[in-house]
């Protein structure tokens, strides 16, 4: 089931499977900013990553010494969410624990995604609640894919990512299993705020950055006035990804990253893991704005 949100400037469409944003369209020019999900490249569009980001070493998480099989990026993106509230400009989706989720992630939880459309900005709020009687541990991430070129204007290499402020960013590398390779990195920004895009930079999978200082990233072009900005709150890490020569790029604020090669620790030892006490809640947010 799909839910449509409308403002005077935009239309957003969210499907209940994964509570995934599948379309964000400008009404005056009919420009579509989200990737179409064409299976020739990637069927995703904007999945939520929960309860972990990236790959787990051995394709399992460990909780108190017991292994639980868990697929890359977790199960939320493949789960049916419940629409608990909707209006013309807002929709709230919920995913709760079940017997199936407890078999791969042994914690009770409630995950809410709240979409609010205001003018040319789509706000996405994330809230995780711990209804259990013990601490819970998780990572949370986003994965929106944007058409690039936007509106078919120019070519992919005309585009660049503009960070809110100058950054010193070193890329971490992923191996063939999606795990971070220890001791291998590459400087991508050294006091600059613009990162030119090309297809070759994604030859070794996603660009993974820890502890980004900027709170927004904008996809811009030298050849077009169209752009899209992703602003984020309480997401300290960032992934940038594109499958081979695809006509889109993903801007992915995260709280956490994939496991290192050889990691054998408990889930509570994963990088940038979030800890929630009984009855606690965690919140974070995105705001996607087209210009």
XYZ file of C-alpha atoms in Angstrom:
291
model
C 0.000 0.000 0.000
C 1.288 3.457 -0.927
C 0.588 6.711 0.890
C 0.629 10.050 -0.967
C 1.556 13.369 0.668
C 0.929 16.665 -1.104
C 1.971 20.278 -0.655
C 1.624 23.112 -3.140
C 5.180 22.493 -4.344
C 5.672 18.729 -4.121
C 4.232 15.237 -3.994
C 5.840 12.450 -1.929
C 4.927 8.768 -2.109
C 5.777 6.233 0.611
C 5.071 2.516 0.457
C 4.271 0.465 3.532
C 6.913 -2.166 2.673
C 9.926 -0.801 4.506
C 8.102 2.528 5.042
C 10.194 3.460 2.009
C 10.087 6.785 0.196
C 9.649 5.837 -3.462
C 8.943 9.224 -5.072
C 9.579 12.885 -4.319
C 8.410 15.014 -7.203
C 8.313 18.725 -7.883
C 4.854 19.721 -9.131
C 5.629 22.796 -11.266
C 8.172 21.037 -13.512
C 7.221 17.404 -12.740
C 10.884 16.750 -11.901
C 11.405 13.441 -10.049
C 14.270 13.494 -7.547
C 14.169 9.884 -6.299
C 15.635 6.895 -8.128
C 13.055 4.703 -9.888
C 14.142 1.331 -8.458
C 15.025 -0.083 -11.892
C 16.231 -3.654 -11.251
C 18.904 -3.266 -13.936
C 20.863 -1.326 -11.298
C 19.174 -1.521 -7.878
C 15.607 -2.128 -6.755
C 15.889 0.031 -3.647
C 14.970 3.699 -3.452
C 15.272 4.867 0.155
C 15.388 1.939 2.588
C 15.754 2.351 6.344
C 18.699 0.435 7.822
C 17.811 -1.220 11.137
C 18.901 -2.791 13.475
C 22.331 -2.653 11.869
C 24.202 -0.930 9.057
C 26.143 -2.760 6.397
C 27.391 -6.291 6.814
C 27.950 -8.262 10.001
C 31.091 -10.387 10.277
C 30.078 -13.988 9.703
C 26.645 -12.705 8.597
C 25.486 -12.789 12.217
C 25.318 -10.556 15.250
C 26.328 -11.858 18.662
C 24.288 -11.184 21.771
C 25.645 -12.473 25.083
C 27.720 -15.074 23.258
C 24.913 -16.358 21.029
C 24.960 -15.821 17.258
C 21.865 -14.588 15.418
C 21.869 -14.565 11.589
C 21.123 -11.094 10.254
C 21.250 -9.950 6.628
C 23.116 -6.850 5.478
C 21.442 -3.603 6.606
C 19.008 -5.533 8.823
C 15.386 -6.527 8.268
C 13.385 -3.278 8.471
C 13.735 -2.557 4.753
C 12.026 -5.852 3.925
C 9.337 -5.596 6.607
C 5.755 -4.428 6.274
C 5.133 -1.327 8.397
C 1.778 -0.310 9.836
C 0.383 3.087 8.867
C -0.737 4.450 12.237
C -1.590 8.041 11.281
C -2.005 10.002 8.050
C -3.161 13.337 6.673
C -2.579 15.232 3.451
C 0.896 16.298 4.581
C 1.954 13.726 7.194
C 2.177 9.951 7.605
C 3.437 7.896 10.551
C 4.591 4.294 10.083
C 5.447 1.739 12.781
C 7.355 -1.540 12.861
C 7.329 -3.613 16.067
C 9.117 -6.765 17.148
C 7.614 -10.136 16.310
C 8.526 -13.764 16.616
C 10.300 -13.484 13.277
C 12.401 -10.462 14.250
C 13.285 -11.902 17.656
C 14.821 -14.914 15.907
C 17.454 -12.671 14.306
C 17.520 -9.733 16.724
C 16.540 -10.732 20.281
C 15.275 -7.361 21.501
C 11.740 -5.975 21.726
C 11.499 -2.665 19.850
C 9.209 -0.159 18.176
C 10.524 1.761 15.145
C 8.573 4.794 13.890
C 9.109 6.775 10.685
C 7.236 10.074 10.429
C 7.071 11.791 7.033
C 6.013 15.448 6.970
C 5.815 17.415 3.711
C 6.162 21.193 3.910
C 6.613 23.112 0.666
C 9.680 21.714 -1.107
C 11.016 19.935 2.003
C 10.222 16.419 3.149
C 11.042 15.880 6.821
C 11.635 12.292 7.953
C 11.725 11.624 11.676
C 13.059 8.347 13.079
C 12.180 7.127 16.569
C 13.207 3.872 18.221
C 11.590 2.825 21.499
C 12.681 0.100 23.902
C 9.579 -1.550 25.426
C 11.649 -4.349 26.968
C 12.978 -4.814 30.482
C 16.672 -4.752 29.526
C 19.047 -2.595 27.487
C 18.840 -2.846 23.696
C 21.603 -2.172 21.182
C 21.225 -1.190 17.538
C 22.438 0.920 14.644
C 20.193 3.068 12.456
C 20.768 4.426 8.984
C 19.237 5.925 5.856
C 19.797 5.123 2.168
C 18.012 7.635 -0.150
C 18.928 7.384 -3.844
C 18.693 10.506 -6.021
C 18.552 10.703 -9.785
C 21.859 11.954 -11.128
C 21.676 13.740 -13.463
C 18.617 15.458 -11.972
C 15.846 15.835 -14.531
C 18.186 14.502 -17.215
C 20.197 17.732 -17.208
C 23.895 17.240 -17.923
C 25.928 14.122 -17.188
C 26.899 12.358 -13.957
C 30.379 13.897 -13.951
C 28.910 17.415 -14.033
C 27.686 16.832 -10.470
C 29.403 17.207 -7.127
C 28.565 16.891 -3.444
C 28.731 20.118 -1.474
C 29.179 19.690 2.269
C 27.825 22.271 4.685
C 31.350 23.101 5.860
C 34.950 22.266 4.912
C 35.758 18.674 5.820
C 38.761 16.441 6.324
C 37.350 13.077 5.314
C 39.092 9.762 4.897
C 37.257 7.034 3.096
C 37.154 3.564 4.678
C 37.202 0.629 2.260
C 34.827 -2.341 2.161
C 35.953 -5.824 1.123
C 33.992 -8.206 -1.127
C 31.858 -9.227 1.868
C 30.946 -5.648 2.758
C 33.236 -5.532 5.813
C 35.606 -2.652 6.574
C 39.230 -3.425 5.772
C 41.422 -2.483 8.769
C 44.210 0.006 8.129
C 43.082 0.967 4.616
C 41.791 4.463 3.898
C 41.995 7.257 1.355
C 41.729 11.020 1.834
C 38.724 12.335 -0.107
C 38.508 15.877 1.275
C 41.318 17.860 2.867
C 39.783 21.068 4.119
C 37.441 21.415 1.135
C 33.667 21.229 0.973
C 33.123 20.053 -2.626
C 33.556 16.461 -3.777
C 33.335 15.990 -7.579
C 31.567 12.814 -8.665
C 32.723 10.175 -11.138
C 31.828 6.532 -11.644
C 35.341 5.248 -10.907
C 35.249 6.408 -7.270
C 32.681 3.662 -6.569
C 34.716 0.818 -8.083
C 35.393 -0.512 -4.559
C 31.830 -0.186 -3.245
C 30.530 2.647 -1.073
C 32.512 5.553 0.314
C 32.310 5.230 4.109
C 33.074 8.207 6.334
C 33.132 8.356 10.121
C 32.318 11.407 12.246
C 31.302 13.896 9.559
C 31.100 17.445 10.907
C 28.640 18.856 8.359
C 24.910 18.565 8.992
C 23.895 18.705 5.339
C 25.108 17.572 1.913
C 23.833 18.976 -1.401
C 23.911 17.292 -4.793
C 24.687 20.064 -7.304
C 25.680 20.410 -10.951
C 27.804 22.823 -12.948
C 25.270 22.580 -15.754
C 21.914 22.877 -13.983
C 20.140 25.024 -11.411
C 18.436 21.923 -9.983
C 19.828 20.515 -6.744
C 18.757 18.440 -3.759
C 19.915 18.868 -0.155
C 19.944 16.209 2.544
C 20.122 17.691 6.057
C 20.544 15.303 8.980
C 20.347 15.263 12.758
C 21.946 12.654 15.033
C 23.586 10.746 12.179
C 27.369 11.140 12.696
C 28.513 8.806 9.899
C 27.935 8.905 6.150
C 27.881 6.539 3.210
C 27.964 7.594 -0.454
C 27.154 4.852 -2.963
C 26.399 4.037 -6.552
C 26.347 0.642 -8.316
C 28.378 0.419 -11.507
C 27.678 3.359 -13.835
C 24.155 3.832 -12.445
C 22.268 7.106 -13.118
C 21.812 7.871 -9.422
C 23.787 8.439 -6.239
C 22.900 7.589 -2.643
C 23.553 10.063 0.185
C 23.274 7.954 3.345
C 23.527 9.490 6.827
C 24.159 6.699 9.362
C 24.566 6.088 13.074
C 27.095 3.252 12.854
C 29.012 1.425 10.125
C 29.659 -2.157 9.015
C 31.816 -4.541 11.037
C 35.564 -4.698 10.601
C 37.077 -7.792 9.047
C 37.577 -10.375 11.805
C 35.197 -8.714 14.267
C 33.973 -11.269 16.819
C 32.541 -8.982 19.480
C 29.067 -8.600 20.922
C 26.527 -6.277 19.314
C 27.174 -3.774 22.106
C 30.752 -3.449 20.767
C 29.783 -2.548 17.191
C 30.991 0.842 15.938
C 28.774 3.762 16.957
C 26.160 1.405 18.364
C 23.183 3.032 20.107
C 22.257 1.900 23.620
C 18.705 2.308 24.918
C 17.695 1.618 28.525
C 14.310 0.031 29.298
C 11.604 2.524 28.361
C 14.107 4.721 26.506
C 13.831 6.234 23.053
C 16.231 7.435 20.362
C 15.421 10.050 17.725
C 17.117 11.271 14.569
C 15.983 13.022 11.400
C 16.468 13.810 7.722
C 15.179 16.739 5.716
C 15.253 16.408 1.917
C 14.820 19.698 0.036
C 14.837 20.300 -3.708
C 15.892 23.597 -5.267
